[in-house]
């Protein structure tokens, strides 16, 4: 495969407004296009990288959907994140020089391969790109804080409602419908991510469907009443304990912030 085939024009990508900072000059855009050395295709079920692999690259998801998992000491798999088009994975390897989790494709996926040394050079020489990368890292920290609060303080209904609303807005930010989408992950994977049993995920989704908030047909989801879902997330438990108030506020902040790029 020659270099012209590998070259990826970021300026012509339909995800450029999600991945790239705004206001770049033509010269800066040309430098940004040199950042991506190739595209890599991963079939459903294949691994992009595993925990312990040497860290060299960041990966911007161009098409598809991936999950990030870690393995507990007793051999249980825990889903810690989901990545979709326009998002970047691989940042878990920056600190130690090795990746700390497994990233697996949930459907046929294509990623842009970005050598980290090139990213370092660009973020120091192009101010807008440096700010953009810092914001990307900060958003990931805020999102993880929200997930921690969700797992520690919220009921199953609140967790599922927040999850659906976040997915809805992530799809909308990429030009897709916010009210109708396909869940790429299984209910077991959703449960692992949210700290819920498979049976609980199925039961709560059925309850939302029965109450007319959503319609679920296998993996196809339609949201009829997003305001009621937001009300569930914003609801404070009957004991009015401070952790629940804080968790609700943080999760709603994450949901609102997820479309800001």
Short mmCIF file of N, CA and C in Angstrom, two decimals, residues 83-184:
data_model
loop_
_atom_site.label_atom_id
_atom_site.label_comp_id
_atom_site.label_asym_id
_atom_site.label_seq_id
_atom_site.Cartn_x
_atom_site.Cartn_y
_atom_site.Cartn_z
N UNK A 83 -16.80 3.72 22.79
CA UNK A 83 -16.32 4.73 21.87
C UNK A 83 -17.11 4.67 20.57
N UNK A 84 -17.46 5.85 20.05
CA UNK A 84 -18.19 5.90 18.78
C UNK A 84 -17.50 6.90 17.86
N UNK A 85 -18.02 7.05 16.66
CA UNK A 85 -17.39 7.89 15.65
C UNK A 85 -17.11 9.29 16.17
N UNK A 86 -15.91 9.79 15.89
CA UNK A 86 -15.51 11.12 16.32
C UNK A 86 -14.82 11.16 17.66
N UNK A 87 -14.71 10.00 18.33
CA UNK A 87 -14.07 9.96 19.64
C UNK A 87 -12.70 9.30 19.54
N UNK A 88 -11.86 9.57 20.53
CA UNK A 88 -10.48 9.08 20.50
C UNK A 88 -10.25 8.08 21.62
N UNK A 89 -9.61 6.97 21.29
CA UNK A 89 -9.22 6.00 22.31
C UNK A 89 -7.71 5.79 22.24
N UNK A 90 -7.18 5.25 23.31
CA UNK A 90 -5.74 5.04 23.41
C UNK A 90 -5.07 5.95 24.41
N UNK A 91 -5.81 6.96 24.92
CA UNK A 91 -5.20 7.89 25.86
C UNK A 91 -4.83 7.22 27.18
N UNK A 92 -5.39 6.02 27.43
CA UNK A 92 -5.04 5.29 28.66
C UNK A 92 -3.58 4.84 28.68
N UNK A 93 -2.92 4.88 27.52
CA UNK A 93 -1.53 4.45 27.46
C UNK A 93 -0.51 5.56 27.64
N UNK A 94 -0.96 6.81 27.71
CA UNK A 94 -0.02 7.93 27.74
C UNK A 94 0.87 7.91 28.98
N UNK A 95 0.27 7.67 30.14
CA UNK A 95 1.01 7.81 31.39
C UNK A 95 2.11 6.74 31.55
N UNK A 96 1.79 5.49 31.27
CA UNK A 96 2.70 4.39 31.58
C UNK A 96 3.46 3.84 30.37
N UNK A 97 3.03 4.23 29.17
CA UNK A 97 3.68 3.69 27.97
C UNK A 97 3.13 2.35 27.53
N UNK A 98 2.13 1.84 28.24
CA UNK A 98 1.42 0.63 27.81
C UNK A 98 -0.08 0.90 27.98
N UNK A 99 -0.88 0.24 27.15
CA UNK A 99 -2.33 0.38 27.27
C UNK A 99 -2.82 -0.35 28.52
N UNK A 100 -3.83 0.21 29.16
CA UNK A 100 -4.30 -0.36 30.43
C UNK A 100 -5.60 -1.13 30.30
N UNK A 101 -6.15 -1.22 29.09
CA UNK A 101 -7.43 -1.92 28.91
C UNK A 101 -7.46 -2.60 27.54
N UNK A 102 -8.47 -3.43 27.34
CA UNK A 102 -8.72 -4.04 26.03
C UNK A 102 -9.78 -3.21 25.32
N UNK A 103 -9.57 -2.93 24.04
CA UNK A 103 -10.57 -2.22 23.24
C UNK A 103 -10.98 -3.14 22.09
N UNK A 104 -12.27 -3.45 22.03
CA UNK A 104 -12.82 -4.44 21.10
C UNK A 104 -13.93 -3.81 20.28
N UNK A 105 -13.98 -4.15 18.99
CA UNK A 105 -15.02 -3.62 18.11
C UNK A 105 -16.36 -4.31 18.36
N UNK A 106 -17.41 -3.52 18.56
CA UNK A 106 -18.76 -4.06 18.72
C UNK A 106 -19.47 -4.21 17.37
N UNK A 107 -18.91 -3.61 16.35
CA UNK A 107 -19.37 -3.77 14.97
C UNK A 107 -18.17 -3.48 14.08
N UNK A 108 -18.28 -3.73 12.79
CA UNK A 108 -17.17 -3.42 11.89
C UNK A 108 -16.82 -1.94 12.04
N UNK A 109 -15.55 -1.67 12.28
CA UNK A 109 -15.11 -0.34 12.69
C UNK A 109 -13.89 0.09 11.90
N UNK A 110 -13.75 1.38 11.71
CA UNK A 110 -12.56 1.94 11.08
C UNK A 110 -12.03 3.06 11.94
N UNK A 111 -10.72 3.04 12.20
CA UNK A 111 -10.09 4.08 13.02
C UNK A 111 -8.97 4.74 12.24
N UNK A 112 -8.71 6.01 12.57
CA UNK A 112 -7.56 6.72 12.05
C UNK A 112 -6.41 6.54 13.04
N UNK A 113 -5.27 6.09 12.56
CA UNK A 113 -4.11 5.81 13.41
C UNK A 113 -3.26 7.07 13.53
N UNK A 114 -3.07 7.53 14.77
CA UNK A 114 -2.35 8.77 15.03
C UNK A 114 -1.14 8.47 15.93
N UNK A 115 0.07 8.47 15.41
CA UNK A 115 1.25 8.26 16.26
C UNK A 115 1.32 9.34 17.34
N UNK A 116 1.56 8.92 18.57
CA UNK A 116 1.52 9.88 19.67
C UNK A 116 2.63 10.92 19.56
N UNK A 117 3.79 10.55 19.03
CA UNK A 117 4.86 11.54 18.91
C UNK A 117 4.45 12.67 17.95
N UNK A 118 3.69 12.33 16.92
CA UNK A 118 3.20 13.38 16.03
C UNK A 118 2.17 14.27 16.73
N UNK A 119 1.31 13.63 17.53
CA UNK A 119 0.32 14.41 18.28
C UNK A 119 1.02 15.36 19.25
N UNK A 120 2.06 14.88 19.93
CA UNK A 120 2.81 15.73 20.86
C UNK A 120 3.38 16.94 20.13
N UNK A 121 3.96 16.71 18.96
CA UNK A 121 4.57 17.80 18.19
C UNK A 121 3.52 18.81 17.76
N UNK A 122 2.37 18.32 17.30
CA UNK A 122 1.34 19.22 16.80
C UNK A 122 0.69 20.02 17.91
N UNK A 123 0.47 19.39 19.07
CA UNK A 123 -0.19 20.10 20.17
C UNK A 123 0.70 21.19 20.78
N UNK A 124 2.01 21.07 20.58
CA UNK A 124 2.90 22.12 21.08
C UNK A 124 3.14 23.21 20.05
N UNK A 125 3.03 22.88 18.76
CA UNK A 125 3.32 23.86 17.71
C UNK A 125 2.07 24.56 17.18
N UNK A 126 0.91 23.94 17.32
CA UNK A 126 -0.35 24.55 16.89
C UNK A 126 -1.22 24.76 18.13
N UNK A 127 -1.33 26.00 18.56
CA UNK A 127 -1.99 26.30 19.83
C UNK A 127 -3.42 25.78 19.88
N UNK A 128 -4.16 25.95 18.80
CA UNK A 128 -5.56 25.51 18.78
C UNK A 128 -5.66 24.01 18.99
N UNK A 129 -4.72 23.26 18.41
CA UNK A 129 -4.74 21.81 18.57
C UNK A 129 -4.37 21.42 19.99
N UNK A 130 -3.44 22.14 20.61
CA UNK A 130 -3.08 21.87 21.99
C UNK A 130 -4.26 22.08 22.92
N UNK A 131 -4.99 23.17 22.72
CA UNK A 131 -6.17 23.45 23.54
C UNK A 131 -7.24 22.39 23.32
N UNK A 132 -7.41 21.99 22.06
CA UNK A 132 -8.41 20.98 21.72
C UNK A 132 -8.09 19.64 22.41
N UNK A 133 -6.83 19.26 22.39
CA UNK A 133 -6.43 18.00 23.02
C UNK A 133 -6.60 18.06 24.54
N UNK A 134 -6.27 19.20 25.14
CA UNK A 134 -6.48 19.36 26.57
C UNK A 134 -7.96 19.24 26.93
N UNK A 135 -8.82 19.83 26.11
CA UNK A 135 -10.25 19.73 26.35
C UNK A 135 -10.73 18.29 26.22
N UNK A 136 -10.18 17.57 25.25
CA UNK A 136 -10.53 16.16 25.08
C UNK A 136 -10.20 15.37 26.35
N UNK A 137 -9.00 15.58 26.89
CA UNK A 137 -8.60 14.88 28.11
C UNK A 137 -9.47 15.29 29.29
N UNK A 138 -9.79 16.59 29.37
CA UNK A 138 -10.62 17.07 30.46
C UNK A 138 -12.02 16.49 30.39
N UNK A 139 -12.60 16.42 29.19
CA UNK A 139 -13.95 15.85 29.04
C UNK A 139 -13.97 14.39 29.48
N UNK A 140 -12.89 13.66 29.20
CA UNK A 140 -12.84 12.26 29.59
C UNK A 140 -12.80 12.14 31.12
N UNK A 141 -12.06 13.03 31.77
CA UNK A 141 -12.01 13.03 33.23
C UNK A 141 -13.39 13.33 33.81
N UNK A 142 -14.06 14.34 33.26
CA UNK A 142 -15.39 14.71 33.75
C UNK A 142 -16.37 13.57 33.53
N UNK A 143 -16.27 12.91 32.38
CA UNK A 143 -17.18 11.79 32.10
C UNK A 143 -16.96 10.65 33.08
N UNK A 144 -15.70 10.35 33.37
CA UNK A 144 -15.41 9.28 34.31
C UNK A 144 -15.87 9.63 35.72
N UNK A 145 -15.75 10.90 36.10
CA UNK A 145 -16.29 11.33 37.40
C UNK A 145 -17.80 11.11 37.44
N UNK A 146 -18.46 11.45 36.34
CA UNK A 146 -19.90 11.24 36.29
C UNK A 146 -20.28 9.78 36.42
N UNK A 147 -19.51 8.90 35.77
CA UNK A 147 -19.78 7.47 35.86
C UNK A 147 -19.56 6.97 37.29
N UNK A 148 -18.51 7.45 37.94
CA UNK A 148 -18.25 7.05 39.32
C UNK A 148 -19.40 7.44 40.24
N UNK A 149 -19.91 8.66 40.07
CA UNK A 149 -21.03 9.11 40.89
C UNK A 149 -22.28 8.32 40.57
N UNK A 150 -22.48 8.04 39.29
CA UNK A 150 -23.63 7.25 38.86
C UNK A 150 -23.61 5.88 39.51
N UNK A 151 -22.46 5.23 39.50
CA UNK A 151 -22.35 3.89 40.06
C UNK A 151 -22.50 3.90 41.57
N UNK A 152 -22.05 4.98 42.21
CA UNK A 152 -22.03 4.99 43.65
C UNK A 152 -23.30 5.50 44.30
N UNK A 153 -24.10 6.28 43.56
CA UNK A 153 -25.19 6.98 44.24
C UNK A 153 -26.56 6.84 43.60
N UNK A 154 -26.65 6.35 42.39
CA UNK A 154 -27.93 6.40 41.68
C UNK A 154 -28.59 5.02 41.58
N UNK A 155 -29.90 5.07 41.56
CA UNK A 155 -30.69 3.85 41.43
C UNK A 155 -30.62 3.34 39.99
N UNK A 156 -31.06 2.11 39.77
CA UNK A 156 -30.99 1.48 38.45
C UNK A 156 -31.72 2.31 37.41
N UNK A 157 -32.92 2.84 37.75
CA UNK A 157 -33.69 3.62 36.79
C UNK A 157 -32.94 4.88 36.38
N UNK A 158 -32.28 5.52 37.34
CA UNK A 158 -31.52 6.73 37.03
C UNK A 158 -30.32 6.42 36.15
N UNK A 159 -29.66 5.30 36.42
CA UNK A 159 -28.50 4.91 35.62
C UNK A 159 -28.90 4.65 34.17
N UNK A 160 -29.98 3.90 33.96
CA UNK A 160 -30.41 3.59 32.59
C UNK A 160 -30.88 4.84 31.86
N UNK A 161 -31.61 5.71 32.56
CA UNK A 161 -32.09 6.94 31.94
C UNK A 161 -30.92 7.82 31.51
N UNK A 162 -29.91 7.97 32.39
CA UNK A 162 -28.74 8.77 32.06
C UNK A 162 -27.98 8.17 30.88
N UNK A 163 -27.87 6.86 30.86
CA UNK A 163 -27.16 6.17 29.77
C UNK A 163 -27.84 6.42 28.43
N UNK A 164 -29.17 6.29 28.38
CA UNK A 164 -29.91 6.50 27.14
C UNK A 164 -29.83 7.95 26.68
N UNK A 165 -29.93 8.89 27.61
CA UNK A 165 -29.85 10.31 27.25
C UNK A 165 -28.47 10.67 26.72
N UNK A 166 -27.43 10.13 27.34
CA UNK A 166 -26.08 10.41 26.87
C UNK A 166 -25.86 9.85 25.47
N UNK A 167 -26.29 8.61 25.24
CA UNK A 167 -26.19 8.04 23.89
C UNK A 167 -26.95 8.87 22.88
N UNK A 168 -28.16 9.30 23.25
CA UNK A 168 -29.00 10.10 22.37
C UNK A 168 -28.27 11.35 21.92
N UNK A 169 -27.65 12.06 22.85
CA UNK A 169 -26.99 13.31 22.50
C UNK A 169 -25.67 13.06 21.77
N UNK A 170 -25.01 11.96 22.05
CA UNK A 170 -23.79 11.63 21.31
C UNK A 170 -24.12 11.33 19.85
N UNK A 171 -25.22 10.62 19.61
CA UNK A 171 -25.64 10.37 18.23
C UNK A 171 -26.02 11.67 17.53
N UNK A 172 -26.76 12.53 18.23
CA UNK A 172 -27.19 13.79 17.62
C UNK A 172 -26.00 14.65 17.24
N UNK A 173 -24.96 14.68 18.08
CA UNK A 173 -23.77 15.48 17.80
C UNK A 173 -23.07 15.03 16.53
N UNK A 174 -23.32 13.80 16.10
CA UNK A 174 -22.69 13.26 14.91
C UNK A 174 -23.64 13.24 13.70
N UNK A 175 -24.75 13.94 13.82
CA UNK A 175 -25.66 14.09 12.70
C UNK A 175 -26.71 13.01 12.58
N UNK A 176 -26.84 12.15 13.59
CA UNK A 176 -27.83 11.09 13.57
C UNK A 176 -29.04 11.49 14.41
N UNK A 177 -30.07 10.68 14.34
CA UNK A 177 -31.27 10.95 15.12
C UNK A 177 -30.99 10.79 16.61
N UNK A 178 -31.51 11.71 17.40
CA UNK A 178 -31.35 11.60 18.85
C UNK A 178 -32.47 10.79 19.48
N UNK A 179 -33.52 10.52 18.70
CA UNK A 179 -34.68 9.83 19.27
C UNK A 179 -34.79 8.38 18.82
N UNK A 180 -33.98 7.98 17.85
CA UNK A 180 -34.08 6.62 17.32
C UNK A 180 -32.68 6.13 16.94
N UNK A 181 -32.24 5.06 17.57
CA UNK A 181 -30.91 4.55 17.30
C UNK A 181 -30.83 3.08 17.68
N UNK A 182 -29.72 2.45 17.28
CA UNK A 182 -29.48 1.04 17.56
C UNK A 182 -28.41 0.91 18.64
N UNK A 183 -28.69 0.10 19.64
CA UNK A 183 -27.70 -0.19 20.67
C UNK A 183 -26.69 -1.18 20.12
N UNK A 184 -25.47 -0.75 20.00
CA UNK A 184 -24.42 -1.65 19.48
C UNK A 184 -23.97 -2.66 20.53
#
